[in-house]
Short mmCIF file of C-alpha atoms in Angstrom, two decimals:
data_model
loop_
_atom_site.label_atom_id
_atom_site.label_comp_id
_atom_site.label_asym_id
_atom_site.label_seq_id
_atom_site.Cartn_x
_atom_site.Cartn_y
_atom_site.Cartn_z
CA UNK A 1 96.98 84.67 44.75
CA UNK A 2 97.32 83.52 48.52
CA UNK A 3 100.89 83.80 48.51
CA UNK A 4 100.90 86.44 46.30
CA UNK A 5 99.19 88.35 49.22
CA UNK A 6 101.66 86.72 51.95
CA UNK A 7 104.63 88.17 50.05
CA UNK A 8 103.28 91.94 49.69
CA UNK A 9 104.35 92.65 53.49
CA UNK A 10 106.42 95.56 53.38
CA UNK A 11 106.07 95.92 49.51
CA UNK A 12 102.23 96.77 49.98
CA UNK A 13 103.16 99.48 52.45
CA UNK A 14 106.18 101.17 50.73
CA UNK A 15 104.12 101.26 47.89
CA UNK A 16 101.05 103.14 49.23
CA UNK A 17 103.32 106.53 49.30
CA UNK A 18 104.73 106.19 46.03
CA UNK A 19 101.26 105.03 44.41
CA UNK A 20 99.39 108.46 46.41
CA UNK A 21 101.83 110.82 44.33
CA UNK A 22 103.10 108.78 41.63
CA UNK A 23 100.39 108.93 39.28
CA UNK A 24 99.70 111.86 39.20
CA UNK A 25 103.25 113.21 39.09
CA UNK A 26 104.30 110.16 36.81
CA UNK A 27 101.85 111.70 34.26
CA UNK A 28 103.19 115.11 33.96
CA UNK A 29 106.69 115.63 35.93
CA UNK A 30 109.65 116.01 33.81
CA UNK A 31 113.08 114.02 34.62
CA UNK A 32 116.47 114.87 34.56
CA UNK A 33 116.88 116.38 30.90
CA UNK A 34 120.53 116.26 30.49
CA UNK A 35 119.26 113.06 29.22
CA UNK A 36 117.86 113.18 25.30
CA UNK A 37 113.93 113.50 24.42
CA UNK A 38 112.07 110.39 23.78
CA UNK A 39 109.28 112.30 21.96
CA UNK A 40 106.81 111.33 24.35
CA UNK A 41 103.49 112.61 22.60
CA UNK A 42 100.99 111.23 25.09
CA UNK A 43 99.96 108.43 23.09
CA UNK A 44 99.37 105.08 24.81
CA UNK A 45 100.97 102.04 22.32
CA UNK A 46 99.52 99.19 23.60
CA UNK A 47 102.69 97.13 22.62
CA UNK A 48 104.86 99.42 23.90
CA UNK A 49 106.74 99.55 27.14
CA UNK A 50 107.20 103.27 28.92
CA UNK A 51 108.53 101.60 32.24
CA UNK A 52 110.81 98.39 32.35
CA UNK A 53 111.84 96.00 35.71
CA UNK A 54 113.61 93.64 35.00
CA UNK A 55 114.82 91.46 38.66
CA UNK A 56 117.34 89.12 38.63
CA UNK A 57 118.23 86.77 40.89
CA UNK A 58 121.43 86.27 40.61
CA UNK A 59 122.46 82.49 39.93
CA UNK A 60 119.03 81.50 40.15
CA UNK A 61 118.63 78.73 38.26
CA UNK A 62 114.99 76.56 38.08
CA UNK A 63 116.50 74.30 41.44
CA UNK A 64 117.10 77.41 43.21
CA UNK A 65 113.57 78.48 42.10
CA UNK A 66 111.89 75.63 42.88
CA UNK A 67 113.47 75.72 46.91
CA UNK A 68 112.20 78.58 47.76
CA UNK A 69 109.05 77.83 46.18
CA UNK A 70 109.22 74.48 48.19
CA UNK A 71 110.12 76.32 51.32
CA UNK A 72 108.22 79.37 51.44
CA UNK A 73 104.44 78.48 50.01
CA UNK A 74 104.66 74.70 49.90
CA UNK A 75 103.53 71.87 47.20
CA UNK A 76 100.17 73.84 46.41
CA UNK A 77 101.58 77.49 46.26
CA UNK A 78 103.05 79.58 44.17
CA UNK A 79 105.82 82.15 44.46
CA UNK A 80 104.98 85.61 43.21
CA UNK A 81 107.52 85.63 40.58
CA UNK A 82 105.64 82.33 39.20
CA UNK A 83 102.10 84.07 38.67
CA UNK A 84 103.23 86.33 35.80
CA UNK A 85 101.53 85.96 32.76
CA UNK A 86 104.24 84.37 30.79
CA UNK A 87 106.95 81.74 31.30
CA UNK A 88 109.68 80.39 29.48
CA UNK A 89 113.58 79.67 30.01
CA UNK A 90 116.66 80.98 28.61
CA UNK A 91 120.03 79.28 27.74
CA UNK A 92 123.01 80.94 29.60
CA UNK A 93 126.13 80.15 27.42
CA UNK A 94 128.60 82.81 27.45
CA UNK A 95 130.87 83.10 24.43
CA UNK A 96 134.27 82.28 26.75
CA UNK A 97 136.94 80.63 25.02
CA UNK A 98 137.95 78.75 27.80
CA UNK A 99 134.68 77.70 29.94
CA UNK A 100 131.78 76.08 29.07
CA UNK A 101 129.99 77.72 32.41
CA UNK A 102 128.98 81.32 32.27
CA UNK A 103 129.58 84.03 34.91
CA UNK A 104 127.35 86.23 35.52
CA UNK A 105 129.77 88.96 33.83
CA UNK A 106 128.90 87.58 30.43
CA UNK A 107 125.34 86.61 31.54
CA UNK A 108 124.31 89.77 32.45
CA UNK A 109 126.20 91.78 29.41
CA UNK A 110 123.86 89.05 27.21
CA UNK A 111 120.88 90.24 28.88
CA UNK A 112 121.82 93.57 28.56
CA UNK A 113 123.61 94.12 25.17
CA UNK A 114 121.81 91.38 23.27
CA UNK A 115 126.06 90.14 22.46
CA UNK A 116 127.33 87.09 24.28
CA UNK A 117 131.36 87.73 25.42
CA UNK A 118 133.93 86.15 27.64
CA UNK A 119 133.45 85.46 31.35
CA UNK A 120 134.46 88.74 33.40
CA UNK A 121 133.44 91.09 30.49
CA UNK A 122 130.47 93.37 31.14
CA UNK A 123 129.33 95.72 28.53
CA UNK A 124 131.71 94.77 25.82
CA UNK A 125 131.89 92.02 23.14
CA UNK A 126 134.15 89.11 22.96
CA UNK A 127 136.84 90.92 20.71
CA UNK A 128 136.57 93.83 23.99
CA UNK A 129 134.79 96.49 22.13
CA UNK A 130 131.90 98.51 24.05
CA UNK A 131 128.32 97.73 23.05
CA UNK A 132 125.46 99.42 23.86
CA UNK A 133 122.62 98.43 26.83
CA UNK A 134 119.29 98.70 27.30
CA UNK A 135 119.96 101.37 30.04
CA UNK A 136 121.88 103.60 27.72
CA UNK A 137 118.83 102.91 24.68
CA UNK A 138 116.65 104.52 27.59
CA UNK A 139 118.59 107.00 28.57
CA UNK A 140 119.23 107.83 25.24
CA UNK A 141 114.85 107.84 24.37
CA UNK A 142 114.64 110.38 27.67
CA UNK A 143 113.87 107.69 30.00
CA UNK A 144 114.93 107.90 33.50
CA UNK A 145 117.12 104.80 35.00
CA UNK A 146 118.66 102.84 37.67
CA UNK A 147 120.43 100.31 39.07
CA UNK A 148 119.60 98.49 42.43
CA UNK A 149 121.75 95.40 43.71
CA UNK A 150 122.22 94.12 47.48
CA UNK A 151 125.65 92.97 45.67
CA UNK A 152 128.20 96.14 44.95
CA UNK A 153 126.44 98.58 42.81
CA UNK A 154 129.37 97.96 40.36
CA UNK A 155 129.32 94.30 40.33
CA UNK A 156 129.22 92.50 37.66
CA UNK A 157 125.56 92.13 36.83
CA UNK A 158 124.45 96.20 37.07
CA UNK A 159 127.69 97.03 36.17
CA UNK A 160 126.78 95.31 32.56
CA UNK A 161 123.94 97.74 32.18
CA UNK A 162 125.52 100.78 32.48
CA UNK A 163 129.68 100.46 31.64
CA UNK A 164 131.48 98.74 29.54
CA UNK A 165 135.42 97.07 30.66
CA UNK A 166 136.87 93.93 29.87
CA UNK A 167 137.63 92.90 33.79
CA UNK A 168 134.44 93.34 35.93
CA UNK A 169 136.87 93.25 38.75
CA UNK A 170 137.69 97.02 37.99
CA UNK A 171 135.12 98.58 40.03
CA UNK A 172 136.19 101.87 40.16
CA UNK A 173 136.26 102.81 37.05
CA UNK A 174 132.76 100.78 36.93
CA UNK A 175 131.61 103.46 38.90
CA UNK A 176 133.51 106.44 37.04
CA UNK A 177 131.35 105.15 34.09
CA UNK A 178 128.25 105.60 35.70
CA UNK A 179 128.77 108.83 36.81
CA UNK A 180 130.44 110.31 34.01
CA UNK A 181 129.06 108.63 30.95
CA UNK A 182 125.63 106.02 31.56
CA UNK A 183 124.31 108.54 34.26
CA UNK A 184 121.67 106.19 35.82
CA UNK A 185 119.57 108.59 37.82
CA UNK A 186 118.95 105.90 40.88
CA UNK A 187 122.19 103.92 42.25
CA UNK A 188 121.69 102.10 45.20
CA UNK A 189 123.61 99.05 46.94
CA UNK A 190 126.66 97.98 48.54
CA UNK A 191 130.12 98.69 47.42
CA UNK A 192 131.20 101.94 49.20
CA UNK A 193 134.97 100.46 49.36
CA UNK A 194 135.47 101.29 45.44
CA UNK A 195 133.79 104.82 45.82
CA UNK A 196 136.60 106.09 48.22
CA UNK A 197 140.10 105.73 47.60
CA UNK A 198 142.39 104.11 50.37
CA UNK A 199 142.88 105.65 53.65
CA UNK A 200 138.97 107.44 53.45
CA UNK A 201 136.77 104.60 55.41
CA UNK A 202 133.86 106.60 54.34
CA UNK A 203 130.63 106.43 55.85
CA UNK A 204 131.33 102.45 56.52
CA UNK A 205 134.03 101.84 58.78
CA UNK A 206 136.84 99.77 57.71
CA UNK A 207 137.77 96.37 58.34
CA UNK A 208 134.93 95.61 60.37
CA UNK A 209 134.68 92.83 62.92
CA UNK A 210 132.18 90.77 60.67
CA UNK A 211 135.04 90.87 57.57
CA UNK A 212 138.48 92.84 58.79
CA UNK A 213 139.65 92.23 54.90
CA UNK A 214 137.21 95.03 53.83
CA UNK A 215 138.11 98.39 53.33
CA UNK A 216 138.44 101.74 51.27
CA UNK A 217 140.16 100.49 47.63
CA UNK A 218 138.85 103.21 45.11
CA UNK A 219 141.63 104.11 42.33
CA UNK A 220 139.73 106.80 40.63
CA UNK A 221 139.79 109.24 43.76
CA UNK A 222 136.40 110.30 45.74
CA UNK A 223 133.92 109.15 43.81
CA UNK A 224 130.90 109.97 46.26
CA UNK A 225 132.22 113.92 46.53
CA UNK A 226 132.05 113.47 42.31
CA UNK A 227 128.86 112.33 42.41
CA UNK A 228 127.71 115.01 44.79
CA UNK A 229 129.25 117.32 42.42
CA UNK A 230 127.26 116.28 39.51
CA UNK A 231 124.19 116.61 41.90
CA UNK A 232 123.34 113.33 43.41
CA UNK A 233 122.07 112.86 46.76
CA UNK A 234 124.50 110.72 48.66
CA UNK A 235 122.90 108.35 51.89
CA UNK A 236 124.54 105.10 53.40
CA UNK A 237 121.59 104.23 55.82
CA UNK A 238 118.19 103.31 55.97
CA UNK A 239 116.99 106.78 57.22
CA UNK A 240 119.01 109.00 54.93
CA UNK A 241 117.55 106.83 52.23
CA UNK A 242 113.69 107.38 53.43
CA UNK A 243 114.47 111.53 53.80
CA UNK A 244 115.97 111.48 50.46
CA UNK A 245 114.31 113.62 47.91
CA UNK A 246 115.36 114.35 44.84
CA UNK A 247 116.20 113.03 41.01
CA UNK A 248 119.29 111.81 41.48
CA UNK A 249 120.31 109.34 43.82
CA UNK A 250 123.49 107.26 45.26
CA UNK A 251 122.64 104.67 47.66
CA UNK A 252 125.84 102.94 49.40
CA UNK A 253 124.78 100.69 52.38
CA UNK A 254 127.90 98.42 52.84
CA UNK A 255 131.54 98.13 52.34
CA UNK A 256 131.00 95.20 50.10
CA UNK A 257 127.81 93.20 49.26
CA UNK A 258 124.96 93.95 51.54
CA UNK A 259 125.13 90.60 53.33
CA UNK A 260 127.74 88.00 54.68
CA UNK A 261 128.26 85.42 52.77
CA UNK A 262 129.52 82.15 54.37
CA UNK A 263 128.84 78.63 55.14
CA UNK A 264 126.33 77.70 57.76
CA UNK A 265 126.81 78.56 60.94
CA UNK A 266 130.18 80.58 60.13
CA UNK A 267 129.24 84.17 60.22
CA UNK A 268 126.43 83.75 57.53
CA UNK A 269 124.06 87.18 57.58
CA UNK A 270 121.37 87.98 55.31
CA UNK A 271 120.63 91.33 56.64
CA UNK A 272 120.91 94.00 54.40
CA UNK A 273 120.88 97.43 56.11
CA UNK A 274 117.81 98.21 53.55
CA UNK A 275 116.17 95.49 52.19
CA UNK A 276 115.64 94.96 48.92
CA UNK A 277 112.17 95.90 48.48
CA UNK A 278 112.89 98.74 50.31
CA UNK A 279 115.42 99.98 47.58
CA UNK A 280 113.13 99.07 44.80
CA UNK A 281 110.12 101.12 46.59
CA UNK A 282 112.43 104.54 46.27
CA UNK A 283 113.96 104.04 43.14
CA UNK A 284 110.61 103.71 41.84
CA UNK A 285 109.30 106.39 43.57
CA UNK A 286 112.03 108.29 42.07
CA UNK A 287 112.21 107.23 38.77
CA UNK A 288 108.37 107.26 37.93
CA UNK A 289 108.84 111.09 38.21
CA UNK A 290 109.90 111.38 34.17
CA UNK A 291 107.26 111.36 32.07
CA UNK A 292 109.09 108.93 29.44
CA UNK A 293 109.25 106.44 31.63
CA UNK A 294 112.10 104.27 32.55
CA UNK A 295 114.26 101.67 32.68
CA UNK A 296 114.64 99.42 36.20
CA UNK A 297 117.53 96.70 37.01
CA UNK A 298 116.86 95.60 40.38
CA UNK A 299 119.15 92.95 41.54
CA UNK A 300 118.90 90.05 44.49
CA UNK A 301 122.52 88.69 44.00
CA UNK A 302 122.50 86.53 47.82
CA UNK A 303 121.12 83.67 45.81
CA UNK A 304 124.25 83.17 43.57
CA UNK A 305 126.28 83.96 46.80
CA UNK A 306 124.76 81.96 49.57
CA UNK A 307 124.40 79.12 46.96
CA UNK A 308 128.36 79.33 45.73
CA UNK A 309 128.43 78.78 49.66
CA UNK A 310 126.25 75.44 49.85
CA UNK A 311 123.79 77.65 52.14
CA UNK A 312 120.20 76.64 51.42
CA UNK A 313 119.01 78.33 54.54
CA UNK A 314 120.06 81.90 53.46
CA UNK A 315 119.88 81.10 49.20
CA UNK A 316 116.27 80.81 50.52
CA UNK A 317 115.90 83.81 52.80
CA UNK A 318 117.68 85.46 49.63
CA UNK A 319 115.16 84.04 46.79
CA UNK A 320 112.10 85.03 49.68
CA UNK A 321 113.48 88.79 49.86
CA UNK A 322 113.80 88.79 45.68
CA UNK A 323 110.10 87.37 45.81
CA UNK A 324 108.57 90.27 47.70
CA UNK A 325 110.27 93.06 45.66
CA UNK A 326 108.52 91.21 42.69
CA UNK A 327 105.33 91.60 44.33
CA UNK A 328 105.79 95.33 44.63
CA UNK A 329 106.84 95.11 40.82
CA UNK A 330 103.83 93.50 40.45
CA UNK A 331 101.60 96.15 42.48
CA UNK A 332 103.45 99.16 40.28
CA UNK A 333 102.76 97.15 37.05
CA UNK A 334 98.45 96.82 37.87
CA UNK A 335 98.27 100.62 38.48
CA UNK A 336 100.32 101.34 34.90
CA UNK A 337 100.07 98.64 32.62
CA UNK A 338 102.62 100.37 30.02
CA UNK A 339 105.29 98.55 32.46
CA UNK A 340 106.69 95.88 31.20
CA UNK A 341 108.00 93.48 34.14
CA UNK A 342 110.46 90.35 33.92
CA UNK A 343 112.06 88.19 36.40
CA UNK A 344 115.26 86.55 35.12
CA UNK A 345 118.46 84.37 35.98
CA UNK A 346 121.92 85.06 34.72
CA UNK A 347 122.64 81.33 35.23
CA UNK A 348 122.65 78.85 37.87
CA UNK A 349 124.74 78.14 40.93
CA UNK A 350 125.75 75.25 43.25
CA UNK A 351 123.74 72.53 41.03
CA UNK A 352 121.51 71.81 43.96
CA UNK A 353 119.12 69.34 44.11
CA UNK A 354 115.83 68.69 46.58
CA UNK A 355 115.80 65.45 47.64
CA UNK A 356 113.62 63.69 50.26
CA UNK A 357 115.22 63.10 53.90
CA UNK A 358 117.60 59.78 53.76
CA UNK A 359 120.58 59.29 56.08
CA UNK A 360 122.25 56.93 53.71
CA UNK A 361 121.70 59.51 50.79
CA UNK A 362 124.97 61.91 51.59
CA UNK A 363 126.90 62.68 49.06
CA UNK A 364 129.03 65.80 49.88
CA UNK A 365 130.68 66.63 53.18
CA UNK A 366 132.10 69.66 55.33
CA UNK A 367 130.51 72.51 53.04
CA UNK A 368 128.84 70.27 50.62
CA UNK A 369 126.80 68.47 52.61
CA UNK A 370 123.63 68.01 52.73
CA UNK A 371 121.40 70.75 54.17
CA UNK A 372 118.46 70.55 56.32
CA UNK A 373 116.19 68.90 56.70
CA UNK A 374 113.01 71.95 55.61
CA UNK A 375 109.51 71.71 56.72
CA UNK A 376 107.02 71.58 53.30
CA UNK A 377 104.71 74.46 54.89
CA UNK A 378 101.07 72.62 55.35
CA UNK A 379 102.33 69.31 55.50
CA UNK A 380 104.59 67.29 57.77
CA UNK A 381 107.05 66.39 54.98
CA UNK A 382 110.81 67.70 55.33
CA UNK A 383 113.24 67.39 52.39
CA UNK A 384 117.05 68.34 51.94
CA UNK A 385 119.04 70.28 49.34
CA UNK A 386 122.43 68.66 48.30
CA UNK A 387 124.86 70.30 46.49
CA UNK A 388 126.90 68.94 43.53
CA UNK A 389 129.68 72.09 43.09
CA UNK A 390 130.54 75.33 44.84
CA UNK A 391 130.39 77.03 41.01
CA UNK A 392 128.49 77.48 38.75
CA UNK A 393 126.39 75.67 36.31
CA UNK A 394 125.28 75.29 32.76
CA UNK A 395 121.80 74.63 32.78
CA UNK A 396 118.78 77.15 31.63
CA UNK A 397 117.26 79.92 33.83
CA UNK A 398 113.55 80.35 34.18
CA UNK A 399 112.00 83.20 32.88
CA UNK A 400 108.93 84.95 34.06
CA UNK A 401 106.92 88.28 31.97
CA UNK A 402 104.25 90.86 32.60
CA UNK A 403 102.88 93.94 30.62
CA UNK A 404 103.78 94.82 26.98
CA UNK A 405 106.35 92.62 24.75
CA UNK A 406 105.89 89.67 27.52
CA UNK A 407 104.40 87.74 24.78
CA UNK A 408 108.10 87.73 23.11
CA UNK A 409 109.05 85.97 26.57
CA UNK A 410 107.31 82.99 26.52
CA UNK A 411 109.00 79.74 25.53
CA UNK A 412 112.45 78.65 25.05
CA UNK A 413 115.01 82.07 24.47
CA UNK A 414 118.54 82.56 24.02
CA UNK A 415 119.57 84.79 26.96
CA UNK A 416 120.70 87.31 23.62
CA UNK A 417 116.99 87.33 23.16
CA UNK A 418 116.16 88.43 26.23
CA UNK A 419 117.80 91.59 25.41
CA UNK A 420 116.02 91.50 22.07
CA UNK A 421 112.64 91.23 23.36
CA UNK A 422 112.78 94.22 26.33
CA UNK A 423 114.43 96.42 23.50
CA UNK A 424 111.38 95.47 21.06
CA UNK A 425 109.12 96.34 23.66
CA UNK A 426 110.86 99.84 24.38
CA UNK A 427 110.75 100.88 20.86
CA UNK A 428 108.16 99.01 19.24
CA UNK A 429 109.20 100.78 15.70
CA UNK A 430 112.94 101.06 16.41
CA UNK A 431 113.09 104.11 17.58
CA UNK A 432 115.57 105.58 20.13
#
């Protein structure tokens, strides 16, 4: 509970607003009703889930886990994420013909769909035909949604959850989906380049000095003047997103992912314009407004990037930033305990591995090196993270559960079961 406490920082306080109004307007506000009618009859099912979070860290496998664990809270502590009721692991394969290795394409579409496909596939099966997500059961039950990433909003891992293409690459037309056919009611992340078409920098200037590659790419014309059309509120900053008010709600805060991703000491930053927990505290506060509940993806995808990089410093100042947002989770979950809460990994990245300080121990060089050394916090130990590949790996994901269905959590899963397990929880009797 200690570091529980340490991690609630900013969560605590963005949550004290949201808490003041949100139960009481939770309980009897109605959401955006283009969406069907769950048949919410006021009875409380105590093995059935009205709200849903599920956070990912993107290519957070147990290694990853265990550094910032390591790192943040030391050999006696615990993350946040670890002090969940139950705990278990999933197996990432992906269905590709070709790779062994998921991506988190196929990971994600596993998690959501319950179907394993090919790497780069979101939303779709392996023969390419569109299957339906946990988002669009919700929706489809009355329940209010969103999507939160610090990747692009329509990268691969939300993008799983709410459209359905055989090339995850497509991000346009990622986005056209949402808007015209999933309809999450909360989008917010990075990304703006694919919501503009080419010559309109949007509210992000392009090619900026940090990354002069990105700019305005969009091939399905303004997509941010659509979605003000179909009556979302548009912000790009930290401000607009505080003032916001309203049911619907587009969030773009970069031109690509909400951080720079490189190798130490080459223009690595891990500083999204909103943090995470920041985005998680207004989507709930947003999406707590329907009184069937909802469905939650909220995203920390630094961890698979900084890690693809070799970057323990920032894979931990990633996993740190995922942890907090968990605690706020956490703190929305203990005031309505019909919220079901899971923290998941797609699969793993970089195969790291903590080992204890030796010079004569160095395995990788220029990128791969080894990193650190890292202070243990309350001791005077140091260790350092090595790296074995700049891709992916095969190995299982950790999984962590809270509220009603958790039980179905526990123990060893496919990451199809995952999928099976939230859905169970949703609709305890099958209903939709």
């Amino acid at each position: 509970m200690a570091a529980r406490t340490t991690m609630r920082r900013v969560g605590a306080a963005a949550l004290t607003a949201l808490v003041a109004a949100g139960t009481a307007v939770g309980a009897t506000a109605g959401g955006d009703h283009d969406r069907g009618h769950g048949g919410h009859d006021g009875r409380h099912d105590r093995d059935r889930a009205r709200n849903v979070i599920v956070l990912q860290g993107d290519g957070m496998g147990l290694a990853a886990r265990e550094l910032i664990r390591l790192a943040t809270v030391g050999k006696d502590g615990h993350l946040v994420m670890d002090s969940l009721d139950e705990a278990g692991w999933s197996a990432t394969d992906s269905a590709d013909p070709e790779d062994a290795v998921t991506d988190s394409a196929a990971g994600a579409t596993a998690f959501a769909t319950g179907v394993r496909t090919f790497n780069g596939a979101v939303g779709v099966d392996a023969d390419g035909n569109p299957v339906p997500t946990l988002l669009e059961d919700a929706r489809r039950a009355g329940k209010a949604t969103g999507l939160v990433s610090t990747a692009q909003i329509t990268d691969a891992s939300p993008a799983a959850f709410g459209a359905h293409v055989t090339d995850r690459y497509d991000q346009s037309e990622i986005a056209r989906q949402y808007l015209e056919d999933s309809k999450p009611d909360v989008l917010l992340g990075g990304g703006e380049d694919y919501w503009y078409p080419e010559g309109d920098p949007g509210a992000w200037p392009d090619n900026p000095p940090e990354d002069p590659e990105e700019q305005s790419k969009g091939t399905e014309g303004n997509l941010v003047e659509r979605a003000q059309d179909l009556g979302y509120t548009y912000v790009s900053d930290a401000e607009g997103l505080a003032d916001a008010d309203g049911r619907k709600l587009l969030g773009l805060f970069a031109n690509e992912e909400m951080f720079q991703q490189a190798n130490e000491g080459e223009g690595d930053v891990y500083s999204p314009e909103v943090p995470l927990v920041d985005m998680a505290a207004k989507a709930l506060d947003v999406l707590q407004r329907d009184r069937d509940g909802f469905f939650l993806l909220l995203e920390e995808e630094a961890i698979d990037e900084f890690a693809h990089r070799s970057n323990a410093t920032r894979t931990i100042e990633a996993g740190q930033a995922l942890d907090e947002t968990v605690a706020l989770a956490l703190d929305f979950q203990e005031r309505h305990r019909d919220t079901l809460v899971l923290v998941v990994g797609d699969h793993a990245t970089g195969g790291l591995a903590i080992e204890n300080v030796d010079p004569e121990d160095e395995a990788g060089e220029g990128a791969t090196a080894e990193d650190g050394p890292f202070p243990v916090p309350g001791t005077d130990l140091e260790f350092t993270v090595d790296w074995t590949t700049g891709g992916h790996t095969g190995e299982a994901t950790p999984i962590t559960a809270q509220g009603p269905g958790a039980e179905r959590l526990s123990g060893p899963q496919l990451n199809t079961d995952v999928h099976d397990a939230v859905q169970r929880a949703m609709f305890p009797r099958g209903h939709r």
